[in-house]
Amino acid sequence: MPATISYSNGFLVVLGSYILATVFYCLRSIFGKKILSAIALRITVAALIIHAIFLGSHLLEQGYPFLVSPFDTFQLVSFCVVFTFVLLCFLYRFFATGLILLPAGLVFNILSLTTLVRYRAPGHFLENPWAFIHLVFVFIGLAVFMVSFVVGIIYLIQEYRIKHKKTGGLFERFPPLEILDHIHYRSLYIGFVFFTIGIITGGGWSKSMVGVYVTGDLKQLLSFGAWIFFALFLNLRVSRGWVGRRGILLSCIGFAAVFFLFTWVQRL
Amino acid sequence: MEHIVVGLNHKTAPVSLREKLAVDPAKLDQTLKALVNLDCVDEGLIVSTCNRMEVYAVARNGYHCVQGIENFVADLNHLGLDALKPHLYEYRELDAIRHVFRVASSLDSLVVGEAQISGQVKEAYRKALEARTTGLFLNRWMHRAFFVAKKIRTDTKVSQKKVSVGSAAVELAKKIFGDLSSKKVALIGAGEVAELVLGYLESEGVYDVSILNRNIEKARGLADLGLGEAYSLDSLEEVLHSADVVIASVSTAQPILGREKTAGLMAVRKHRPIFFIDLGVPRNLDSAIQTLSNVYLYNIDDLQEVVDSNMTERLSEAGKAEILVEKEASQFYESVVRQVPTIAALGKKFDTIRRRELERTLGKLSHLGEDEKKAVERCTEAIVDKILHDPVLILKSEGPLRHDSGVHELLKKLFRLDDE
């Protein structure tokens, strides 16, 4: 029964835990005590595990077709954002991003529980298994791109501050530029891989539904355009000197443009 | 007799002004002599570092002398006093003594507790000794300052954490690159500051260092310490093709790197970020290069920013050090500025009386031989010494009388010491 959204208490517990963790990250930034971020990370990890369990059981309970409602998609994106953040924490001791990534995860989580965004994908489209695979890859790709975008924004702010000789404050505790740059591009590459798979599986879906891989509708053209942009960008960035601030600025603008275009196309 | 400080530092004057006032080491001797040739200045010393330019003087007439020294400083680089005046500070008597103690103890430094300044003040004192522009009062003042600096280093934790302009620079590099151990560093100039920076880099695990110097032998000397390779300054561009951090601290009148040259370098580097730290005064690098993408440039003033963020934990220790300085300064002021003149004037008065009476008496005893005359003279000397022995000892020794300005005033009145 996909039409009725199960506002199960479990998802509220997850949301509450993410909020609590965010509060601890805020306290960590204010007081600078390491123990606070350690507590926040533990809360986040525990909440993420619970989130995975609830998301899994929700999927099993609902069965096909999945991802037909904003609840499903926003929950998945929220999960992916928090998961990527936890991964970053363990790889780079990157607690400070918690202040931005965790709230980003929260926004999607809250969106899923409200009726602010309403759509209802036609059921017969999603009964096709290609649809599920396609959407999962696209949304994971979106979450990873989102992380890349957020880290890029932090880089740009941090870079501006170093260049203009401003120190102190919250950004004092953020990682060095080189690490931010590294995380930005690594997540951009990973996001690109998911995005590519998403496009291919999208073609498969199209083929099985209407018999052709490419229908030429606006969304498909836009996806190809975005794919070519990032493909060119990732290949040319070193040889063209798009490194450091310039490269990150370009990729962030690219991401924001693609994001808004997709949102616009979705409304047509 | 008055202790005077006139000068400017990183807090009151920008680097563009300080670099104009930096005294050429080759001309220091001549400048010092010109200083003590001023009418009112008896003893003088000049501290000229990248962060400060100060004149320490012992003078006969405090007020007019401050003006004389201000004019002297302004004339050093033909700057008008009107333009310079807003940046100058002047301290007299206790304030001057306290200021020098604070400078020598590194409490007035860009990075509080850094070790360089103490050595720089010692060097300035050594130069003044060589130029014979110091005397009894300045010697005592400086020796006491070094004593206080040492005491603060050992009794407080203000210098325990190795922080200086150099280490602040290294910290900035870490903000851009994170781990420095895999980074290539170019060190331009092999001066004292450069050597210190090298030490900080070593502690960060840096092993790939290119050392550039006009004098390649100097660069080799540093390279022989086990860090990096030596280059002459001519290979600057070649080295910068691969360096990540560039620390410049060479004495030069013209910038060694301009915007166009750097833009060309960045293209060759494929725009990989590069961090320039300009420790030189006058500045080694054209400030326009920081407008280039992925180029970060900090000069010695900019380091203040980084320093501030590190400062908080040092401040409590600096507070203890300030209390120590205050105590030492007022003790010194009392003992030297008040006690020495009183004792000296007392001795002079007694000696004048002795000489006068001796002359009159010996005039009447013309039948005495040379030996007898000398015996009488020695006898009068001994009497005066014995009379003064106890009072001087009490005034000099640690006790309530030593710091009681009333006692000094009373002595002056009782013996009419001011009339002398």
XYZ file of C-alpha atoms in Angstrom:
688
model
C 0.000 0.000 0.000
C 2.346 2.744 -1.136
C -0.214 5.521 -0.998
C -0.422 5.597 2.797
C 2.763 6.781 4.353
C 3.612 4.891 7.499
C 4.532 7.548 10.012
C 6.011 4.888 12.175
C 7.448 5.950 15.470
C 10.741 4.420 14.460
C 11.454 7.128 11.915
C 10.666 9.776 14.515
C 13.216 8.199 16.871
C 15.785 8.359 14.057
C 14.950 12.004 13.390
C 15.186 12.818 17.117
C 18.602 11.137 17.339
C 19.921 13.086 14.339
C 18.719 16.318 15.929
C 20.375 15.359 19.225
C 23.643 14.566 17.430
C 23.482 17.919 15.633
C 23.035 19.666 18.983
C 26.140 17.889 20.290
C 28.119 18.967 17.216
C 27.008 22.544 17.841
C 28.128 22.293 21.470
C 31.445 20.841 20.330
C 32.006 23.831 18.088
C 31.133 26.264 20.835
C 33.073 24.710 23.705
C 35.775 22.890 21.758
C 35.589 19.762 23.927
C 36.494 16.657 21.934
C 34.311 14.417 24.070
C 31.216 16.188 22.705
C 31.954 15.254 19.110
C 32.749 11.697 20.204
C 29.291 11.492 21.820
C 27.702 13.079 18.746
C 29.356 10.569 16.427
C 28.185 7.642 18.579
C 24.616 8.961 18.549
C 24.835 9.410 14.775
C 26.135 5.889 14.196
C 23.466 4.371 16.472
C 20.757 6.425 14.724
C 22.121 5.388 11.321
C 21.905 1.697 12.247
C 18.325 2.143 13.465
C 17.606 4.118 10.295
C 18.945 1.265 8.145
C 16.800 -1.266 10.011
C 13.617 0.809 9.700
C 14.276 1.670 6.080
C 14.866 -2.010 5.329
C 11.720 -3.160 7.112
C 9.722 -0.356 5.481
C 10.950 -1.530 2.082
C 10.024 -5.144 2.859
C 6.659 -4.122 4.234
C 5.846 -1.973 1.223
C 7.324 -4.249 -1.427
C 7.245 -3.127 -5.047
C 6.997 -0.502 -6.208
C 9.360 1.368 -3.880
C 10.344 5.064 -4.075
C 6.969 6.127 -5.398
C 6.399 8.730 -2.688
C 8.452 11.632 -1.330
C 8.685 9.773 1.962
C 10.641 6.892 0.436
C 12.947 9.040 -1.667
C 13.721 11.639 0.980
C 14.323 8.929 3.579
C 16.769 7.233 1.219
C 18.584 10.472 0.389
C 18.727 11.413 4.073
C 20.158 7.986 4.900
C 22.778 8.261 2.153
C 23.889 11.736 3.264
C 24.323 10.667 6.895
C 26.008 7.435 5.828
C 28.540 9.350 3.709
C 29.157 11.713 6.599
C 29.863 8.825 8.990
C 32.199 7.336 6.395
C 34.063 10.653 6.144
C 34.325 10.841 9.925
C 36.102 7.515 10.080
C 38.281 8.169 7.053
C 39.332 11.747 7.776
C 38.367 12.523 11.398
C 36.177 15.099 9.811
C 33.828 15.934 12.649
C 33.305 19.596 11.771
C 31.309 18.701 8.648
C 28.742 17.207 11.000
C 27.562 20.727 11.525
C 26.565 21.034 7.882
C 26.069 17.505 6.553
C 23.979 16.298 9.455
C 21.543 19.209 9.139
C 21.430 18.509 5.362
C 20.424 14.932 6.181
C 17.924 16.348 8.656
C 16.296 18.562 6.026
C 15.563 15.559 3.796
C 14.427 13.543 6.784
C 11.986 16.251 7.882
C 10.815 16.767 4.276
C 9.951 13.076 4.121
C 7.760 13.363 7.213
C 5.874 16.434 6.035
C 3.544 16.976 3.141
C 5.492 19.950 1.805
C 6.566 18.076 -1.292
C 3.880 15.919 -2.823
C 4.122 13.745 -5.828
C 2.913 10.391 -6.697
C 4.725 8.465 -9.367
C 2.378 6.492 -11.559
C 2.433 2.986 -10.125
C 2.757 1.166 -13.435
C 6.045 2.914 -14.198
C 7.628 1.718 -11.020
C 6.498 -1.846 -11.193
C 9.339 -2.361 -13.620
C 12.482 -3.598 -11.734
C 14.662 -1.236 -13.848
C 12.898 1.668 -12.210
C 13.908 0.655 -8.714
C 17.563 0.089 -9.657
C 17.628 3.331 -11.624
C 16.135 5.410 -8.822
C 18.306 3.914 -6.088
C 21.485 4.732 -8.022
C 20.260 8.201 -8.907
C 19.388 9.039 -5.310
C 22.606 7.618 -3.879
C 24.445 9.593 -6.546
C 22.492 12.683 -5.526
C 23.416 12.194 -1.844
C 27.103 11.746 -2.659
C 27.049 14.766 -4.980
C 25.411 16.660 -2.164
C 28.288 15.778 0.176
C 30.756 16.847 -2.481
C 28.861 20.110 -2.892
C 28.769 20.837 0.844
C 32.481 20.039 1.253
C 33.164 22.247 -1.765
C 31.277 25.124 -0.160
C 33.286 24.654 3.051
C 36.464 24.684 0.961
C 35.434 27.918 -0.732
C 34.695 29.608 2.587
C 37.876 28.273 4.180
C 39.922 29.276 1.136
C 38.458 32.771 1.189
C 39.309 33.100 4.858
C 42.901 31.963 4.421
C 43.370 34.157 1.367
C 41.912 37.181 3.135
C 43.719 36.470 6.382
C 40.758 35.820 8.600
C 41.165 33.321 11.405
C 39.350 32.145 14.469
C 35.713 31.242 14.843
C 33.960 28.103 13.738
C 36.032 27.522 10.620
C 39.179 27.366 12.721
C 38.273 23.737 13.474
C 37.677 22.719 9.871
C 40.203 20.548 8.057
C 43.035 21.857 5.877
C 42.266 22.908 2.310
C 44.082 19.985 0.777
C 41.949 17.447 2.646
C 38.740 19.314 1.765
C 39.853 19.335 -1.867
C 40.591 15.619 -1.673
C 37.176 14.776 -0.158
C 35.416 17.016 -2.641
C 36.891 15.303 -5.687
C 36.730 11.809 -4.262
C 33.007 12.189 -3.542
C 32.524 13.850 -6.913
C 34.093 10.823 -8.647
C 32.032 8.362 -6.569
C 28.862 10.395 -7.176
C 29.684 10.431 -10.883
C 29.973 6.626 -10.943
C 26.510 6.285 -9.338
C 25.133 8.919 -11.662
C 26.534 7.055 -14.698
C 25.002 3.779 -13.545
C 21.774 5.687 -12.912
C 21.755 6.951 -16.514
C 22.484 3.508 -17.958
C 19.779 1.848 -15.867
C 17.476 4.729 -16.821
C 18.099 3.787 -20.448
C 17.261 0.178 -19.599
C 14.041 1.286 -17.949
C 13.129 3.386 -20.973
C 13.899 0.484 -23.299
C 11.700 -1.930 -21.372
C 8.846 0.580 -21.069
C 8.732 2.285 -24.467
C 11.095 0.147 -26.519
C 13.880 2.723 -27.077
C 16.883 3.624 -24.916
C 16.627 7.321 -25.579
C 13.267 9.029 -25.850
C 14.666 12.519 -26.128
C 12.502 14.125 -23.468
C 13.783 17.130 -21.577
C 14.818 15.190 -18.487
C 16.892 12.738 -20.476
C 18.591 15.489 -22.435
C 19.340 17.320 -19.205
C 20.792 14.166 -17.649
C 23.048 13.683 -20.660
C 24.055 17.313 -20.514
C 24.916 17.048 -16.823
C 26.792 13.806 -17.390
C 28.867 15.332 -20.184
C 29.577 18.409 -18.047
C 30.929 16.364 -15.143
C 32.740 13.920 -17.425
C 34.526 16.790 -19.168
C 35.156 18.573 -15.897
C 36.666 15.563 -14.143
C 38.868 14.775 -17.128
C 40.002 18.258 -17.948
C 40.321 19.821 -14.515
C 44.015 19.116 -14.050
C 45.151 19.875 -17.590
C 43.027 23.030 -17.749
C 44.259 24.316 -14.392
C 40.813 24.020 -12.797
C 42.354 23.066 -9.479
C 41.910 24.580 -6.055
C 39.301 27.302 -5.778
C 38.563 27.616 -9.477
C 37.788 23.922 -9.949
C 35.653 23.631 -6.848
C 33.743 26.785 -7.699
C 33.022 25.375 -11.160
C 31.852 22.005 -9.856
C 29.670 23.634 -7.194
C 28.057 25.940 -9.756
C 27.584 22.927 -12.045
C 25.949 20.914 -9.292
C 23.657 23.755 -8.230
C 22.624 24.403 -11.857
C 21.859 20.746 -12.509
C 19.964 20.459 -9.221
C 17.750 23.465 -9.978
C 17.190 22.454 -13.602
C 16.048 18.986 -12.507
C 13.730 20.469 -9.908
C 12.328 22.776 -12.601
C 11.900 19.968 -15.137
C 10.231 17.818 -12.472
C 7.562 20.498 -12.039
C 6.761 20.758 -15.741
C 69.281 61.213 34.725
C 66.441 59.629 32.864
C 65.745 56.326 31.108
C 63.981 56.859 27.774
C 62.514 54.631 25.081
C 61.378 56.016 21.734
C 60.281 53.724 18.947
C 57.625 51.930 16.994
C 56.658 48.303 16.621
C 54.320 45.937 14.805
C 51.404 47.178 16.866
C 51.825 50.844 16.059
C 53.284 50.878 12.564
C 52.643 48.868 9.388
C 55.411 46.903 7.739
C 55.607 49.506 4.962
C 56.732 52.076 7.516
C 58.922 49.745 9.593
C 60.897 48.669 6.559
C 61.781 52.301 5.902
C 63.166 52.698 9.410
C 65.118 49.436 9.545
C 68.721 50.389 10.326
C 71.248 48.964 7.917
C 73.570 46.739 10.036
C 76.570 48.157 8.201
C 75.646 51.687 9.283
C 74.610 50.810 12.848
C 77.910 51.839 14.403
C 77.750 55.260 12.773
C 74.057 55.667 13.679
C 74.727 54.806 17.326
C 77.494 57.378 17.494
C 75.208 59.987 15.971
C 72.659 59.126 18.643
C 74.981 59.782 21.576
C 76.198 62.914 19.844
C 72.774 64.419 20.447
C 73.142 67.110 23.097
C 71.130 65.458 25.801
C 71.863 61.757 25.212
C 74.597 60.220 27.361
C 74.171 56.564 26.526
C 72.245 54.924 23.730
C 71.308 51.694 22.011
C 69.243 50.874 18.915
C 67.128 47.738 18.512
C 66.171 47.248 14.871
C 64.333 44.039 14.010
C 61.624 43.286 11.507
C 58.982 43.966 14.138
C 60.362 46.977 15.919
C 62.730 49.906 15.752
C 63.485 51.315 19.171
C 66.001 53.659 20.739
C 66.930 53.087 24.377
C 68.672 56.066 25.863
C 69.888 57.423 29.147
C 69.580 61.182 29.067
C 70.094 64.228 31.168
C 66.943 66.114 30.324
C 64.080 63.772 29.814
C 61.470 65.902 28.129
C 63.529 67.730 25.592
C 65.476 64.609 24.910
C 62.395 62.666 23.888
C 61.856 65.286 21.199
C 65.498 65.171 20.197
C 65.376 61.389 19.803
C 62.106 61.573 17.862
C 63.718 63.975 15.408
C 66.733 61.686 15.232
C 64.515 58.689 14.338
C 62.612 60.708 11.742
C 65.878 61.862 10.168
C 67.117 58.272 9.840
C 65.196 57.860 6.619
C 64.331 61.478 5.912
C 60.755 60.939 6.995
C 58.873 63.906 8.269
C 58.250 63.804 12.013
C 54.604 64.704 11.375
C 54.062 61.527 9.361
C 56.003 59.423 11.835
C 54.674 60.850 15.074
C 51.321 58.966 15.150
C 53.223 55.663 15.020
C 55.815 56.509 17.641
C 55.590 55.728 21.322
C 57.728 57.186 24.038
C 58.357 55.907 27.528
C 60.227 57.562 30.345
C 61.581 56.451 33.705
C 59.651 53.502 35.165
C 57.603 53.080 31.970
C 60.768 52.912 29.884
C 62.395 50.385 32.212
C 59.248 48.255 32.202
C 59.017 48.426 28.411
C 62.579 47.194 27.891
C 62.029 44.371 30.378
C 58.873 43.394 28.497
C 60.621 43.503 25.129
C 63.595 41.437 26.317
C 61.210 38.940 27.960
C 59.272 38.669 24.704
C 56.066 39.936 26.292
C 55.802 42.730 23.737
C 56.455 40.445 20.766
C 54.239 39.513 17.883
C 54.229 36.005 19.319
C 54.400 36.357 23.094
C 57.141 34.154 24.501
C 59.043 33.675 21.253
C 62.761 33.206 21.697
C 64.186 35.392 18.937
C 63.718 38.826 20.435
C 65.857 38.172 23.505
C 68.777 37.309 21.237
C 68.084 40.307 19.035
C 68.149 42.697 21.995
C 71.397 41.086 23.217
C 72.876 41.548 19.770
C 71.808 45.201 19.720
C 73.455 45.660 23.128
C 76.630 43.991 21.902
C 76.718 46.355 18.927
C 76.296 49.339 21.267
C 79.125 48.044 23.465
C 81.341 47.800 20.407
C 80.427 51.319 19.376
C 81.119 52.456 22.972
C 77.777 54.162 23.272
C 76.804 52.488 26.537
C 77.758 53.483 30.059
C 77.051 52.713 33.693
C 73.296 53.244 33.533
C 72.546 51.554 30.233
C 74.749 48.600 31.198
C 72.873 48.075 34.432
C 69.544 48.503 32.653
C 70.295 45.954 29.948
C 71.902 43.411 32.280
C 68.841 43.600 34.471
C 66.589 43.179 31.412
C 68.433 39.998 30.399
C 68.229 38.721 33.958
C 64.465 39.328 34.037
C 64.038 37.665 30.621
C 65.874 34.580 31.841
C 63.866 34.485 35.034
C 60.599 34.642 33.085
C 61.723 31.889 30.730
C 62.468 29.578 33.642
C 59.777 30.597 36.135
C 56.768 30.816 33.799
C 55.561 28.626 30.940
C 55.280 31.548 28.584
C 58.118 30.322 26.368
C 57.701 26.609 26.854
C 55.616 26.009 23.750
C 57.788 26.755 20.787
C 55.972 29.638 19.145
C 57.505 32.367 17.066
C 56.849 34.118 13.813
C 58.442 31.089 12.176
C 56.226 28.546 13.868
C 53.150 30.657 13.215
C 54.090 30.480 9.555
C 54.450 26.709 9.724
C 51.030 26.477 11.351
C 49.508 28.420 8.463
C 51.085 26.032 5.997
C 49.394 23.199 7.878
C 46.054 24.937 7.449
C 46.492 24.828 3.700
C 48.257 21.501 3.205
C 47.506 19.522 6.342
C 50.362 17.075 6.628
C 53.592 18.843 5.721
C 55.902 15.842 5.759
C 55.360 15.099 2.075
C 55.560 18.725 0.992
C 58.397 20.441 -0.794
C 59.642 23.520 0.935
C 61.804 26.280 -0.470
C 63.659 28.458 1.973
C 64.949 31.683 0.489
C 67.599 33.348 2.608
C 69.775 31.727 5.224
C 69.528 34.226 8.035
C 68.723 33.678 11.680
C 64.967 33.604 11.085
C 65.352 31.185 8.198
C 67.300 28.788 10.403
C 64.584 28.908 13.034
C 61.909 28.185 10.445
C 63.941 25.235 9.269
C 63.878 23.874 12.813
C 60.092 24.130 12.962
C 59.740 22.419 9.596
C 61.972 19.604 10.755
C 59.682 18.973 13.706
C 56.770 18.678 11.245
C 58.558 15.891 9.414
C 59.560 17.921 6.366
C 62.520 16.380 4.597
C 62.399 17.854 1.090
C 63.823 21.335 1.487
C 65.507 23.514 -1.101
C 67.661 26.187 0.446
C 68.284 29.214 -1.710
C 70.718 31.978 -1.006
C 72.558 34.649 -2.894
C 75.638 33.263 -1.248
C 75.571 29.575 -2.139
C 78.149 28.790 0.537
C 75.736 29.998 3.205
C 73.019 27.818 1.718
C 75.410 24.855 1.704
C 76.150 25.486 5.352
C 72.485 25.005 6.177
C 72.120 22.116 3.764
C 75.013 20.377 5.514
C 72.909 20.263 8.670
C 71.104 17.441 6.936
C 68.058 19.178 5.492
C 67.613 19.638 1.802
C 69.702 20.858 -1.055
C 71.453 24.152 -1.591
C 70.729 26.371 -4.586
C 71.815 29.806 -5.623
C 69.116 32.455 -5.871
C 69.400 32.269 -9.664
C 67.610 28.900 -9.678
C 64.591 30.434 -7.920
C 62.125 29.786 -10.761
C 63.265 26.237 -11.293
C 62.822 25.456 -7.587
C 59.406 27.108 -7.447
C 58.089 24.825 -10.184
C 57.771 22.094 -7.602
C 57.796 23.778 -4.176
C 54.604 23.913 -2.101
C 55.701 26.209 0.692
C 58.062 29.114 0.066
C 59.553 30.950 2.998
C 61.314 34.138 2.040
C 63.506 36.003 4.481
C 66.269 37.594 2.546
C 67.394 41.185 2.770
C 66.628 42.878 -0.497
C 65.635 46.336 -1.619
C 63.461 45.105 -4.503
C 60.919 42.240 -4.415
C 62.489 39.057 -5.767
C 59.201 37.834 -7.251
C 56.565 39.874 -9.039
C 53.041 39.120 -10.224
C 53.818 38.303 -13.868
C 56.654 35.964 -13.066
C 54.488 34.173 -10.503
C 51.602 33.861 -12.972
C 53.993 32.146 -15.364
C 55.180 29.867 -12.571
C 51.598 28.910 -11.705
C 50.916 27.854 -15.293
C 53.962 25.569 -15.226
C 52.814 24.211 -11.853
C 49.376 23.502 -13.354
C 47.985 25.830 -10.717
C 48.788 23.630 -7.769
C 48.446 25.739 -4.613
C 51.548 27.479 -3.374
C 52.033 29.186 -0.060
C 54.410 32.131 0.210
C 55.525 33.296 3.622
C 57.311 36.597 3.413
C 59.318 37.123 6.588
C 61.558 39.758 5.098
C 61.555 43.458 5.902
C 61.686 45.088 3.376
C 59.225 42.637 1.869
C 60.722 40.029 -0.448
C 57.614 39.355 -2.518
C 55.363 41.694 -4.427
C 52.040 41.819 -2.577
C 50.214 41.732 -5.931
C 50.952 38.006 -6.303
C 48.248 37.156 -3.796
C 45.600 38.193 -6.311
C 46.551 35.098 -8.332
C 44.405 32.016 -7.939
C 45.773 29.314 -5.621
C 48.541 31.626 -4.431
C 48.534 32.355 -0.724
C 50.780 35.103 0.561
C 51.342 36.100 4.143
C 53.781 38.769 5.169
C 55.073 39.335 8.637
C 52.064 41.480 9.612
C 49.587 38.880 8.427
C 51.125 36.328 10.752
C 49.585 38.304 13.583
C 46.262 36.727 12.612
C 47.500 33.209 13.159
C 49.310 34.213 16.270
C 46.140 35.576 17.823
C 44.354 32.274 17.502
C 47.200 30.537 19.364
C 47.509 33.200 21.953
C 44.662 32.446 24.321
C 46.394 29.686 26.266
C 49.559 31.703 26.580
C 47.823 34.708 28.013
C 47.431 33.366 31.522
C 51.162 32.596 31.644
C 51.919 35.987 30.169
C 49.850 37.462 32.986
C 52.197 35.882 35.533
C 55.169 37.157 33.574
C 53.725 40.675 33.522
C 53.452 40.645 37.319
C 57.082 39.570 37.512
C 58.140 42.312 35.118
C 56.194 44.903 37.079
C 57.900 43.866 40.319
C 61.358 43.758 38.779
C 60.873 47.065 36.976
C 59.808 48.974 40.049
C 62.613 47.415 42.103
C 65.119 48.358 39.472
C 63.695 51.837 39.172
C 63.938 52.355 42.911
C 67.382 50.842 43.244
C 69.121 52.348 40.266
C 67.292 55.491 39.418
C 66.859 56.592 43.022
C 69.473 54.771 45.062
C 72.475 55.100 42.780
C 72.226 58.876 42.465
C 71.708 59.244 46.237
C 74.705 57.095 47.079
C 76.790 58.688 44.355
C 75.811 62.190 45.449
C 76.477 61.334 49.090
C 79.921 59.994 48.208
C 80.660 63.009 46.059
C 79.608 65.451 48.799
C 81.781 63.771 51.456
C 84.710 63.546 49.090
C 84.412 67.242 48.188
C 84.455 68.191 51.886
C 87.375 65.872 52.510
C 89.408 67.281 49.623
C 88.679 70.888 50.614
C 89.629 70.353 54.279
C 92.658 68.263 53.322
C 93.918 70.984 51.031
C 93.522 73.647 53.750
C 95.186 71.505 56.418
C 98.081 70.407 54.217
C 98.616 74.049 53.276
C 99.294 74.836 56.930
C 101.501 71.744 57.463
C 104.096 72.628 54.849
C 106.899 70.912 56.800
C 105.455 67.464 56.090
C 107.214 65.251 53.603
C 105.507 63.562 50.619
C 105.097 60.273 52.496
C 103.499 61.950 55.492
C 101.157 63.946 53.234
C 100.045 60.746 51.559
C 99.495 59.091 54.938
C 97.262 61.972 56.027
C 95.352 61.777 52.746
C 94.830 58.036 53.160
C 93.654 58.664 56.731
C 90.962 61.151 55.549
C 89.864 58.730 52.832
C 89.550 55.952 55.392
C 87.499 58.160 57.734
C 85.041 59.083 54.933
C 84.789 55.463 53.769
C 84.121 54.238 57.294
C 81.486 56.904 57.940
C 79.670 56.080 54.690
C 80.141 52.327 54.904
C 77.089 51.487 56.980
C 74.573 53.889 55.407
C 75.544 52.802 51.860
C 75.381 49.151 52.831
C 71.908 49.612 54.272
C 70.698 51.573 51.249
C 72.022 48.929 48.885
C 70.925 45.840 50.776
C 67.460 44.322 50.488
C 65.265 45.845 53.151
C 62.564 48.394 53.842
C 64.910 51.386 53.478
C 66.019 50.489 49.967
C 62.638 51.096 48.412
C 61.605 53.908 50.716
C 61.779 56.975 48.543
C 61.280 59.092 51.685
C 64.670 58.005 52.969
C 66.326 59.101 49.739
C 64.527 62.430 49.882
C 65.516 62.904 53.545
C 69.166 62.190 52.780
C 69.073 64.691 49.946
C 67.652 67.345 52.273
C 69.898 66.566 55.256
C 73.062 66.769 53.213
C 71.814 69.337 50.676
C 72.688 66.875 47.917
C 70.644 68.719 45.279
C 72.866 71.767 45.634
C 75.868 69.920 44.319
